[in-house]
PDB file of C-alpha atoms in Angstrom:
ATOM      1  CA  MET A 539     -39.236  79.773 -33.841  1.00 48.00           C
ATOM      2  CA  THR A 540     -38.619  76.831 -35.620  1.00 62.00           C
ATOM      3  CA  ASN A 541     -37.186  74.016 -33.556  1.00 76.00           C
ATOM      4  CA  PRO A 542     -33.480  72.954 -34.853  1.00 89.00           C
ATOM      5  CA  LEU A 543     -33.304  69.510 -36.930  1.00 93.00           C
ATOM      6  CA  PHE A 544     -31.685  66.415 -35.620  1.00 92.00           C
ATOM      7  CA  TYR A 545     -30.417  63.813 -38.221  1.00 92.00           C
ATOM      8  CA  ALA A 546     -29.951  60.120 -38.325  1.00 88.00           C
ATOM      9  CA  LYS A 547     -26.757  58.184 -37.430  1.00 88.00           C
ATOM     10  CA  ILE A 548     -24.702  55.472 -39.047  1.00 92.00           C
ATOM     11  CA  ILE A 549     -22.208  53.535 -36.951  1.00 91.00           C
ATOM     12  CA  LEU A 550     -19.677  52.781 -39.772  1.00 95.00           C
ATOM     13  CA  PHE A 551     -17.784  50.508 -37.938  1.00 96.00           C
ATOM     14  CA  GLY A 552     -17.907  49.158 -34.406  1.00 94.00           C
ATOM     15  CA  GLU A 553     -21.109  47.395 -34.178  1.00 91.00           C
ATOM     16  CA  TYR A 554     -21.673  44.698 -31.504  1.00 91.00           C
ATOM     17  CA  GLY A 555     -17.766  44.723 -30.957  1.00 91.00           C
ATOM     18  CA  MET A 556     -18.511  48.157 -28.619  1.00 87.00           C
ATOM     19  CA  ILE A 557     -19.933  46.156 -25.941  1.00 85.00           C
ATOM     20  CA  GLU A 558     -16.967  44.411 -25.854  1.00 88.00           C
ATOM     21  CA  ASP A 559     -14.663  47.424 -25.597  1.00 86.00           C
ATOM     22  CA  SER A 560     -13.955  47.560 -29.385  1.00 93.00           C
ATOM     23  CA  GLN A 561     -13.264  51.072 -30.885  1.00 96.00           C
ATOM     24  CA  GLY A 562     -16.403  52.370 -32.889  1.00 94.00           C
ATOM     25  CA  LEU A 563     -16.967  55.218 -35.557  1.00 95.00           C
ATOM     26  CA  VAL A 564     -20.332  56.856 -35.577  1.00 90.00           C
ATOM     27  CA  VAL A 565     -21.485  59.601 -38.262  1.00 89.00           C
ATOM     28  CA  PRO A 566     -24.379  61.775 -38.609  1.00 88.00           C
ATOM     29  CA  TYR A 567     -26.687  61.175 -41.501  1.00 89.00           C
ATOM     30  CA  SER A 568     -28.688  64.130 -42.726  1.00 88.00           C
ATOM     31  CA  PHE A 569     -30.806  62.577 -45.430  1.00 88.00           C
ATOM     32  CA  TYR A 570     -33.041  61.425 -42.628  1.00 90.00           C
ATOM     33  CA  LYS A 571     -34.224  64.133 -39.805  1.00 94.00           C
ATOM     34  CA  GLY A 572     -36.710  64.590 -37.000  1.00 95.00           C
ATOM     35  CA  THR A 573     -37.737  68.029 -35.014  1.00 96.00           C
ATOM     36  CA  LEU A 574     -40.367  68.479 -32.303  1.00 97.00           C
ATOM     37  CA  LYS A 575     -43.505  70.537 -33.685  1.00 96.00           C
ATOM     38  CA  TYR A 576     -46.970  71.716 -32.729  1.00 96.00           C
ATOM     39  CA  SER A 577     -50.220  71.306 -34.708  1.00 96.00           C
ATOM     40  CA  ASP A 578     -53.524  70.633 -34.155  1.00 96.00           C
ATOM     41  CA  LEU A 579     -52.984  67.147 -34.222  1.00 96.00           C
ATOM     42  CA  ALA A 580     -55.355  66.713 -37.410  1.00 95.00           C
ATOM     43  CA  SER A 581     -53.342  63.062 -38.253  1.00 95.00           C
ATOM     44  CA  GLU A 582     -52.855  59.886 -37.233  1.00 95.00           C
ATOM     45  CA  PHE A 583     -49.399  60.071 -36.958  1.00 94.00           C
ATOM     46  CA  GLU A 584     -49.410  63.722 -35.373  1.00 96.00           C
ATOM     47  CA  LYS A 585     -52.106  62.184 -32.810  1.00 96.00           C
ATOM     48  CA  LYS A 586     -50.091  59.254 -32.589  1.00 95.00           C
ATOM     49  CA  SER A 587     -46.620  60.780 -31.789  1.00 95.00           C
ATOM     50  CA  ASN A 588     -48.194  63.268 -29.099  1.00 97.00           C
ATOM     51  CA  TYR A 589     -49.889  60.321 -27.299  1.00 96.00           C
ATOM     52  CA  HIS A 590     -46.255  58.723 -27.188  1.00 96.00           C
ATOM     53  CA  LEU A 591     -44.777  61.818 -25.949  1.00 97.00           C
ATOM     54  CA  GLN A 592     -47.279  61.994 -23.077  1.00 97.00           C
ATOM     55  CA  LYS A 593     -46.120  58.397 -22.230  1.00 97.00           C
ATOM     56  CA  TYR A 594     -42.532  59.755 -22.238  1.00 97.00           C
ATOM     57  CA  SER A 595     -42.816  62.491 -20.551  1.00 98.00           C
ATOM     58  CA  ASP A 596     -44.516  60.109 -17.566  1.00 98.00           C
ATOM     59  CA  TYR A 597     -40.813  58.123 -17.374  1.00 97.00           C
ATOM     60  CA  LEU A 598     -38.746  60.920 -17.916  1.00 98.00           C
ATOM     61  CA  ALA A 599     -40.298  62.481 -14.683  1.00 97.00           C
ATOM     62  CA  ASP A 600     -39.212  59.590 -12.630  1.00 96.00           C
ATOM     63  CA  LEU A 601     -35.592  60.106 -13.692  1.00 95.00           C
ATOM     64  CA  SER A 602     -33.280  61.815 -11.662  1.00 93.00           C
ATOM     65  CA  PHE A 603     -30.543  63.935 -13.330  1.00 92.00           C
ATOM     66  CA  SER A 604     -28.137  65.970 -11.598  1.00 92.00           C
ATOM     67  CA  GLU A 605     -28.198  69.705 -11.822  1.00 91.00           C
ATOM     68  CA  ASP A 606     -25.728  70.258 -15.269  1.00 91.00           C
ATOM     69  CA  PHE A 607     -28.427  67.926 -17.245  1.00 95.00           C
ATOM     70  CA  LYS A 608     -32.120  68.717 -15.242  1.00 96.00           C
ATOM     71  CA  LEU A 609     -35.107  68.729 -17.593  1.00 97.00           C
ATOM     72  CA  ASP A 610     -38.205  71.463 -17.670  1.00 97.00           C
ATOM     73  CA  ILE A 611     -40.549  68.213 -17.476  1.00 97.00           C
ATOM     74  CA  ASP A 612     -43.604  70.649 -16.773  1.00 98.00           C
ATOM     75  CA  ARG A 613     -42.579  72.759 -19.936  1.00 98.00           C
ATOM     76  CA  PHE A 614     -42.142  69.587 -22.125  1.00 98.00           C
ATOM     77  CA  LYS A 615     -46.022  68.329 -20.750  1.00 98.00           C
ATOM     78  CA  ASN A 616     -47.169  71.471 -21.151  1.00 98.00           C
ATOM     79  CA  ASP A 617     -46.292  71.694 -24.754  1.00 98.00           C
ATOM     80  CA  ILE A 618     -47.460  68.443 -25.615  1.00 98.00           C
ATOM     81  CA  SER A 619     -50.969  69.237 -24.520  1.00 98.00           C
ATOM     82  CA  ASN A 620     -50.702  72.300 -26.914  1.00 98.00           C
ATOM     83  CA  GLY A 621     -50.178  69.484 -29.411  1.00 98.00           C
ATOM     84  CA  LEU A 622     -46.670  69.179 -29.557  1.00 97.00           C
ATOM     85  CA  PHE A 623     -45.174  65.917 -32.098  1.00 97.00           C
ATOM     86  CA  PHE A 624     -42.374  64.793 -33.367  1.00 96.00           C
ATOM     87  CA  ASP A 625     -41.816  64.930 -36.991  1.00 95.00           C
ATOM     88  CA  SER A 626     -39.382  62.804 -38.546  1.00 94.00           C
ATOM     89  CA  ASN A 627     -38.993  60.810 -41.550  1.00 92.00           C
ATOM     90  CA  ILE A 628     -36.228  58.515 -39.839  1.00 89.00           C
ATOM     91  CA  PRO A 629     -37.410  54.725 -40.535  1.00 84.00           C
ATOM     92  CA  GLN A 630     -37.805  52.907 -37.496  1.00 79.00           C
ATOM     93  CA  GLY A 631     -36.088  49.168 -37.482  1.00 74.00           C
ATOM     94  CA  TYR A 632     -33.412  50.292 -39.851  1.00 73.00           C
ATOM     95  CA  GLY A 633     -31.021  51.219 -37.819  1.00 72.00           C
ATOM     96  CA  VAL A 634     -30.349  54.878 -37.996  1.00 74.00           C
ATOM     97  CA  GLY A 635     -31.399  56.063 -34.871  1.00 70.00           C
ATOM     98  CA  SER A 636     -34.902  56.897 -34.689  1.00 84.00           C
ATOM     99  CA  SER A 637     -35.310  56.903 -31.272  1.00 89.00           C
ATOM    100  CA  GLY A 638     -31.814  58.755 -30.805  1.00 90.00           C
ATOM    101  CA  ALA A 639     -32.980  61.682 -32.346  1.00 93.00           C
ATOM    102  CA  LEU A 640     -35.968  62.344 -30.749  1.00 95.00           C
ATOM    103  CA  VAL A 641     -34.283  61.627 -26.828  1.00 96.00           C
ATOM    104  CA  ALA A 642     -31.897  64.519 -28.610  1.00 96.00           C
ATOM    105  CA  ALA A 643     -34.627  66.729 -29.665  1.00 96.00           C
ATOM    106  CA  ILE A 644     -36.344  66.816 -26.247  1.00 98.00           C
ATOM    107  CA  PHE A 645     -32.835  66.942 -24.413  1.00 97.00           C
ATOM    108  CA  GLU A 646     -32.128  70.253 -26.502  1.00 96.00           C
ATOM    109  CA  LYS A 647     -35.604  72.112 -26.011  1.00 97.00           C
ATOM    110  CA  TYR A 648     -36.315  70.980 -22.616  1.00 97.00           C
ATOM    111  CA  SER A 649     -32.637  71.169 -20.852  1.00 96.00           C
ATOM    112  CA  VAL A 650     -32.691  73.499 -18.060  1.00 96.00           C
ATOM    113  CA  GLU A 651     -28.604  74.565 -18.542  1.00 93.00           C
ATOM    114  CA  LYS A 652     -27.734  74.762 -22.494  1.00 91.00           C
ATOM    115  CA  LEU A 653     -24.706  73.376 -23.514  1.00 91.00           C
ATOM    116  CA  ASN A 654     -22.743  74.077 -26.730  1.00 89.00           C
ATOM    117  CA  PRO A 655     -21.816  70.870 -28.580  1.00 85.00           C
ATOM    118  CA  GLU A 656     -19.213  72.441 -30.314  1.00 83.00           C
ATOM    119  CA  THR A 657     -16.896  73.427 -27.060  1.00 89.00           C
ATOM    120  CA  ILE A 658     -17.970  70.473 -24.547  1.00 90.00           C
ATOM    121  CA  SER A 659     -15.899  68.672 -23.123  1.00 88.00           C
ATOM    122  CA  LYS A 660     -14.473  65.195 -23.224  1.00 87.00           C
ATOM    123  CA  GLU A 661     -15.506  64.647 -19.372  1.00 87.00           C
ATOM    124  CA  ASN A 662     -19.126  66.226 -20.324  1.00 89.00           C
ATOM    125  CA  LEU A 663     -19.263  64.054 -23.186  1.00 90.00           C
ATOM    126  CA  LYS A 664     -19.035  61.121 -21.090  1.00 89.00           C
ATOM    127  CA  ASN A 665     -21.769  62.432 -18.617  1.00 92.00           C
ATOM    128  CA  LEU A 666     -24.250  63.335 -21.700  1.00 94.00           C
ATOM    129  CA  LYS A 667     -23.840  59.747 -22.830  1.00 91.00           C
ATOM    130  CA  ALA A 668     -24.820  58.538 -19.618  1.00 92.00           C
ATOM    131  CA  VAL A 669     -27.788  60.625 -19.326  1.00 96.00           C
ATOM    132  CA  PHE A 670     -29.047  59.964 -23.033  1.00 95.00           C
ATOM    133  CA  GLY A 671     -28.252  56.315 -22.194  1.00 92.00           C
ATOM    134  CA  GLU A 672     -30.756  56.396 -19.327  1.00 95.00           C
ATOM    135  CA  MET A 673     -33.323  58.565 -21.484  1.00 97.00           C
ATOM    136  CA  GLU A 674     -33.408  56.201 -24.526  1.00 93.00           C
ATOM    137  CA  SER A 675     -33.786  52.948 -22.365  1.00 90.00           C
ATOM    138  CA  TYR A 676     -37.856  53.802 -22.414  1.00 92.00           C
ATOM    139  CA  PHE A 677     -37.564  52.451 -25.946  1.00 87.00           C
ATOM    140  CA  HIS A 678     -34.805  49.557 -25.748  1.00 73.00           C
ATOM    141  CA  GLY A 679     -35.081  48.157 -22.448  1.00 74.00           C
ATOM    142  CA  LYS A 680     -31.504  49.190 -22.081  1.00 76.00           C
ATOM    143  CA  SER A 681     -29.140  51.437 -23.953  1.00 81.00           C
ATOM    144  CA  SER A 682     -25.687  52.652 -24.489  1.00 80.00           C
ATOM    145  CA  GLY A 683     -26.523  56.633 -25.040  1.00 86.00           C
ATOM    146  CA  MET A 684     -24.724  56.338 -28.180  1.00 83.00           C
ATOM    147  CA  ASP A 685     -27.385  57.072 -30.647  1.00 83.00           C
ATOM    148  CA  PRO A 686     -29.075  60.067 -28.936  1.00 91.00           C
ATOM    149  CA  LEU A 687     -25.385  61.352 -28.109  1.00 91.00           C
ATOM    150  CA  ILE A 688     -24.326  61.306 -32.224  1.00 87.00           C
ATOM    151  CA  CYS A 689     -27.873  63.172 -32.897  1.00 90.00           C
ATOM    152  CA  TYR A 690     -27.404  65.655 -30.541  1.00 93.00           C
ATOM    153  CA  MET A 691     -23.496  66.126 -31.172  1.00 91.00           C
ATOM    154  CA  ASN A 692     -24.150  66.085 -34.978  1.00 89.00           C
ATOM    155  CA  LEU A 693     -20.711  65.563 -35.397  1.00 88.00           C
ATOM    156  CA  PRO A 694     -18.712  62.244 -36.290  1.00 91.00           C
ATOM    157  CA  ILE A 695     -17.579  60.515 -32.805  1.00 91.00           C
ATOM    158  CA  LEU A 696     -15.212  58.049 -32.043  1.00 94.00           C
ATOM    159  CA  ILE A 697     -15.495  55.598 -29.112  1.00 91.00           C
ATOM    160  CA  GLU A 698     -12.287  54.727 -28.172  1.00 91.00           C
ATOM    161  CA  ASN A 699     -13.496  52.404 -25.536  1.00 85.00           C
ATOM    162  CA  LYS A 700     -16.526  51.972 -23.172  1.00 78.00           C
ATOM    163  CA  GLU A 701     -15.360  54.587 -20.885  1.00 78.00           C
ATOM    164  CA  ASN A 702     -14.160  57.254 -23.219  1.00 85.00           C
ATOM    165  CA  LEU A 703     -15.623  58.940 -26.585  1.00 87.00           C
ATOM    166  CA  ASP A 704     -14.314  62.049 -28.412  1.00 88.00           C
ATOM    167  CA  LYS A 705     -15.080  64.471 -31.414  1.00 89.00           C
ATOM    168  CA  VAL A 706     -13.155  63.328 -34.844  1.00 91.00           C
ATOM    169  CA  ALA A 707     -12.851  64.915 -37.901  1.00 87.00           C
ATOM    170  CA  ILE A 708     -13.381  62.446 -40.471  1.00 87.00           C
ATOM    171  CA  PRO A 709     -11.306  62.909 -44.029  1.00 82.00           C
ATOM    172  CA  GLU A 710     -13.104  65.295 -46.325  1.00 78.00           C
ATOM    173  CA  GLY A 711     -15.557  63.216 -48.783  1.00 69.00           C
ATOM    174  CA  GLN A 712     -14.446  63.897 -52.860  1.00 72.00           C
ATOM    175  CA  ALA A 713     -16.013  63.014 -55.812  1.00 75.00           C
ATOM    176  CA  GLY A 714     -13.801  59.804 -56.713  1.00 85.00           C
ATOM    177  CA  LYS A 715     -14.937  56.595 -57.882  1.00 93.00           C
ATOM    178  CA  GLY A 716     -15.073  54.857 -54.226  1.00 95.00           C
ATOM    179  CA  ALA A 717     -18.152  54.893 -51.980  1.00 96.00           C
ATOM    180  CA  ILE A 718     -19.699  54.074 -49.459  1.00 96.00           C
ATOM    181  CA  PHE A 719     -23.103  53.256 -49.636  1.00 97.00           C
ATOM    182  CA  LEU A 720     -26.631  52.111 -47.840  1.00 97.00           C
ATOM    183  CA  ILE A 721     -28.298  48.960 -49.258  1.00 97.00           C
ATOM    184  CA  ASP A 722     -32.109  48.459 -48.322  1.00 95.00           C
ATOM    185  CA  SER A 723     -32.799  44.626 -47.115  1.00 95.00           C
ATOM    186  CA  GLY A 724     -36.891  45.739 -47.503  1.00 91.00           C
ATOM    187  CA  ILE A 725     -37.532  44.521 -44.419  1.00 91.00           C
ATOM    188  CA  THR A 726     -37.404  45.897 -40.771  1.00 89.00           C
ATOM    189  CA  GLY A 727     -35.237  44.874 -38.125  1.00 85.00           C
ATOM    190  CA  GLU A 728     -35.788  44.740 -34.547  1.00 83.00           C
ATOM    191  CA  THR A 729     -32.589  45.355 -32.111  1.00 80.00           C
ATOM    192  CA  GLY A 730     -33.797  43.888 -28.787  1.00 80.00           C
ATOM    193  CA  PRO A 731     -33.689  39.589 -30.602  1.00 89.00           C
ATOM    194  CA  MET A 732     -30.607  40.370 -32.681  1.00 91.00           C
ATOM    195  CA  ILE A 733     -28.493  41.859 -29.209  1.00 88.00           C
ATOM    196  CA  GLN A 734     -29.969  38.608 -27.621  1.00 91.00           C
ATOM    197  CA  ILE A 735     -28.971  36.317 -30.684  1.00 95.00           C
ATOM    198  CA  PHE A 736     -25.435  37.997 -29.809  1.00 95.00           C
ATOM    199  CA  PHE A 737     -25.417  37.426 -25.872  1.00 94.00           C
ATOM    200  CA  GLU A 738     -26.215  34.275 -26.426  1.00 95.00           C
ATOM    201  CA  LYS A 739     -23.065  33.614 -28.986  1.00 96.00           C
ATOM    202  CA  MET A 740     -20.880  35.345 -26.113  1.00 96.00           C
ATOM    203  CA  LYS A 741     -21.930  32.482 -23.810  1.00 96.00           C
ATOM    204  CA  THR A 742     -19.424  30.021 -26.204  1.00 96.00           C
ATOM    205  CA  GLU A 743     -15.554  30.505 -25.837  1.00 97.00           C
ATOM    206  CA  GLY A 744     -14.787  30.251 -29.461  1.00 97.00           C
ATOM    207  CA  PHE A 745     -16.742  33.072 -30.358  1.00 97.00           C
ATOM    208  CA  ARG A 746     -15.645  35.329 -27.480  1.00 96.00           C
ATOM    209  CA  LYS A 747     -11.722  33.982 -28.536  1.00 97.00           C
ATOM    210  CA  THR A 748     -12.136  35.098 -32.286  1.00 97.00           C
ATOM    211  CA  LEU A 749     -14.687  38.237 -31.346  1.00 97.00           C
ATOM    212  CA  LYS A 750     -11.667  39.583 -29.266  1.00 95.00           C
ATOM    213  CA  GLU A 751      -8.550  38.166 -31.680  1.00 95.00           C
ATOM    214  CA  GLU A 752     -10.152  38.587 -34.883  1.00 97.00           C
ATOM    215  CA  PHE A 753     -13.272  41.124 -35.128  1.00 97.00           C
ATOM    216  CA  ILE A 754     -11.932  43.908 -33.162  1.00 97.00           C
ATOM    217  CA  ARG A 755      -8.618  43.769 -34.748  1.00 97.00           C
ATOM    218  CA  TYR A 756     -10.226  44.182 -37.695  1.00 98.00           C
ATOM    219  CA  ASN A 757     -12.687  46.480 -37.247  1.00 97.00           C
ATOM    220  CA  ASN A 758     -10.431  48.850 -34.876  1.00 97.00           C
ATOM    221  CA  ALA A 759      -7.649  48.722 -37.975  1.00 98.00           C
ATOM    222  CA  CYS A 760     -10.740  49.823 -40.341  1.00 98.00           C
ATOM    223  CA  ILE A 761     -11.078  52.818 -38.114  1.00 97.00           C
ATOM    224  CA  GLU A 762      -7.638  53.794 -37.909  1.00 97.00           C
ATOM    225  CA  SER A 763      -7.191  53.850 -41.820  1.00 97.00           C
ATOM    226  CA  PHE A 764     -10.178  55.134 -42.628  1.00 96.00           C
ATOM    227  CA  LEU A 765      -9.289  58.053 -40.340  1.00 95.00           C
ATOM    228  CA  LYS A 766      -5.894  58.792 -41.945  1.00 94.00           C
ATOM    229  CA  LYS A 767      -7.246  58.136 -45.302  1.00 92.00           C
ATOM    230  CA  ASP A 768      -5.294  55.235 -46.236  1.00 94.00           C
ATOM    231  CA  MET A 769      -7.535  52.726 -48.569  1.00 94.00           C
ATOM    232  CA  ASN A 770      -4.868  50.128 -48.868  1.00 95.00           C
ATOM    233  CA  PRO A 771      -4.733  49.012 -45.435  1.00 97.00           C
ATOM    234  CA  PHE A 772      -8.315  50.107 -45.157  1.00 97.00           C
ATOM    235  CA  PHE A 773      -9.838  47.612 -47.635  1.00 98.00           C
ATOM    236  CA  ARG A 774      -7.775  44.707 -46.656  1.00 98.00           C
ATOM    237  CA  ASN A 775      -8.731  45.128 -43.098  1.00 98.00           C
ATOM    238  CA  LEU A 776     -12.611  45.420 -44.487  1.00 98.00           C
ATOM    239  CA  LYS A 777     -12.406  42.176 -46.169  1.00 98.00           C
ATOM    240  CA  LYS A 778     -11.367  40.245 -43.449  1.00 98.00           C
ATOM    241  CA  LEU A 779     -14.329  42.152 -41.558  1.00 98.00           C
ATOM    242  CA  SER A 780     -16.662  41.291 -43.843  1.00 98.00           C
ATOM    243  CA  HIS A 781     -15.589  37.727 -44.524  1.00 98.00           C
ATOM    244  CA  TRP A 782     -15.549  37.674 -40.369  1.00 98.00           C
ATOM    245  CA  ALA A 783     -19.182  38.451 -40.205  1.00 98.00           C
ATOM    246  CA  TYR A 784     -20.602  36.422 -43.061  1.00 98.00           C
ATOM    247  CA  GLU A 785     -18.929  33.459 -40.422  1.00 97.00           C
ATOM    248  CA  HIS A 786     -20.092  34.469 -37.150  1.00 97.00           C
ATOM    249  CA  PHE A 787     -22.734  37.026 -37.347  1.00 97.00           C
ATOM    250  CA  ARG A 788     -25.073  34.630 -40.229  1.00 95.00           C
ATOM    251  CA  PRO A 789     -28.444  35.278 -38.167  1.00 95.00           C
ATOM    252  CA  MET A 790     -27.923  38.912 -38.260  1.00 96.00           C
ATOM    253  CA  ILE A 791     -27.633  38.896 -42.291  1.00 97.00           C
ATOM    254  CA  PRO A 792     -31.217  39.393 -43.706  1.00 95.00           C
ATOM    255  CA  GLU A 793     -31.996  36.410 -46.648  1.00 94.00           C
ATOM    256  CA  SER A 794     -31.879  38.822 -49.028  1.00 94.00           C
ATOM    257  CA  ILE A 795     -28.658  39.908 -48.631  1.00 97.00           C
ATOM    258  CA  PHE A 796     -26.429  37.020 -47.975  1.00 96.00           C
ATOM    259  CA  ASN A 797     -26.004  35.857 -51.464  1.00 97.00           C
ATOM    260  CA  ILE A 798     -25.323  39.551 -52.627  1.00 98.00           C
ATOM    261  CA  TRP A 799     -22.896  39.306 -49.488  1.00 98.00           C
ATOM    262  CA  LYS A 800     -20.690  36.564 -50.428  1.00 98.00           C
ATOM    263  CA  LYS A 801     -20.744  38.009 -54.249  1.00 98.00           C
ATOM    264  CA  GLY A 802     -18.925  40.696 -53.038  1.00 98.00           C
ATOM    265  CA  LEU A 803     -16.544  39.489 -50.972  1.00 98.00           C
ATOM    266  CA  ASP A 804     -15.849  36.275 -54.176  1.00 98.00           C
ATOM    267  CA  SER A 805     -15.174  39.517 -56.752  1.00 98.00           C
ATOM    268  CA  ASN A 806     -13.819  41.956 -54.603  1.00 98.00           C
ATOM    269  CA  ALA A 807     -15.843  44.625 -56.097  1.00 98.00           C
ATOM    270  CA  TYR A 808     -17.691  45.468 -52.852  1.00 98.00           C
ATOM    271  CA  TYR A 809     -17.721  44.748 -49.329  1.00 98.00           C
ATOM    272  CA  LEU A 810     -20.703  44.440 -46.914  1.00 98.00           C
ATOM    273  CA  LYS A 811     -21.217  44.858 -43.191  1.00 97.00           C
ATOM    274  CA  LEU A 812     -24.180  45.249 -40.278  1.00 96.00           C
ATOM    275  CA  CYS A 813     -25.734  48.379 -40.266  1.00 93.00           C
ATOM    276  CA  GLY A 814     -26.366  48.278 -36.967  1.00 86.00           C
ATOM    277  CA  SER A 815     -27.981  45.741 -35.720  1.00 88.00           C
ATOM    278  CA  GLY A 816     -28.549  43.762 -38.421  1.00 92.00           C
ATOM    279  CA  GLY A 817     -31.718  41.341 -38.786  1.00 93.00           C
ATOM    280  CA  GLY A 818     -33.207  43.882 -41.696  1.00 93.00           C
ATOM    281  CA  GLY A 819     -32.984  47.502 -41.787  1.00 91.00           C
ATOM    282  CA  TYR A 820     -29.928  49.257 -43.937  1.00 94.00           C
ATOM    283  CA  ILE A 821     -26.527  47.185 -45.028  1.00 97.00           C
ATOM    284  CA  LEU A 822     -23.253  49.133 -45.670  1.00 98.00           C
ATOM    285  CA  GLY A 823     -21.440  48.796 -48.680  1.00 98.00           C
ATOM    286  CA  PHE A 824     -17.956  50.364 -49.259  1.00 98.00           C
ATOM    287  CA  THR A 825     -16.304  49.838 -52.825  1.00 97.00           C
ATOM    288  CA  GLN A 826     -13.377  51.542 -54.905  1.00 95.00           C
ATOM    289  CA  ASP A 827     -15.530  51.315 -57.858  1.00 97.00           C
ATOM    290  CA  TYR A 828     -19.257  52.679 -57.260  1.00 97.00           C
ATOM    291  CA  GLU A 829     -19.953  52.258 -60.880  1.00 96.00           C
ATOM    292  CA  LYS A 830     -18.942  48.862 -60.885  1.00 97.00           C
ATOM    293  CA  ALA A 831     -20.518  47.855 -57.640  1.00 98.00           C
ATOM    294  CA  GLU A 832     -23.874  49.691 -58.234  1.00 97.00           C
ATOM    295  CA  LYS A 833     -24.552  47.222 -61.667  1.00 97.00           C
ATOM    296  CA  MET A 834     -23.772  43.923 -59.488  1.00 97.00           C
ATOM    297  CA  LEU A 835     -26.082  45.029 -57.184  1.00 98.00           C
ATOM    298  CA  ASP A 836     -28.884  45.578 -60.096  1.00 96.00           C
ATOM    299  CA  GLY A 837     -32.446  45.745 -58.450  1.00 95.00           C
ATOM    300  CA  PHE A 838     -31.457  46.586 -54.753  1.00 96.00           C
ATOM    301  CA  GLN A 839     -32.058  50.119 -53.112  1.00 96.00           C
ATOM    302  CA  LYS A 840     -28.743  52.070 -52.578  1.00 96.00           C
ATOM    303  CA  GLU A 841     -28.087  55.299 -50.966  1.00 94.00           C
ATOM    304  CA  VAL A 842     -24.779  56.811 -51.389  1.00 95.00           C
ATOM    305  CA  ILE A 843     -24.020  58.550 -48.168  1.00 93.00           C
ATOM    306  CA  TYR A 844     -19.959  59.328 -48.875  1.00 92.00           C
ATOM    307  CA  ARG A 845     -17.392  59.352 -51.590  1.00 90.00           C
ATOM    308  CA  PHE A 846     -13.876  59.310 -52.156  1.00 88.00           C
TER     309      PHE A 846
END
């Protein structure tokens, strides 16, 4: 029996803001995926993955979850000794949820009580997010559990606030001129140091004020108009959001991206925003005319994730 695939995720809106109770919109991204497999561990990659799973199983053995979310750690450890590894093409440090997919795959395979993502209640979704937060903290020090939850559900999720989240339908993509796309900054980002910078900034009253009064307002307005497919207010708020990030998230914007970020704002041909914590990895782009934006972004590696 083959194990299911777990896809990467993309935070379309809400990076950093979700820490301060803004809304967030997170979608699965099937270009990158991972799955648990068995092998004779001949390759270096497989050996290394198997070794990391061993270490991780010890960490999981020390966690205690309620009956609904219990894991069969003995079976997990036994499978590891039989050559289990995580086969994944999800790049690490790119803001697309590499550890999230691993956590989701382990939970799906080794949870004693099987859940159905399609019928899971809003309350259980919240509890599952907390479980995933504990499981993923092994990788990041502290995790909200959002990444594994998206990977596990494989459905778009609207984060309403710190307490509430729900499954949501995003408008059907279609073959139009507009696009949401990823730009590869060419360098890996590390989440920890970026989060540190954010919390340092939060110590300043001026930054806290503008985050609450401007960033969160533009962010939530973008989500609302995107879900309604109301593109005029969407791009109006998106420009404000992109400009705000250019002013206030400078340390998180990779140097290679700095000039093209400004070029988008000046020309209105496209707007950029962080994808995840920034510092490297991918940057998100939004445009009403992808052909034009693509020409302007010549020399950068791009991937279209949604057309409209």
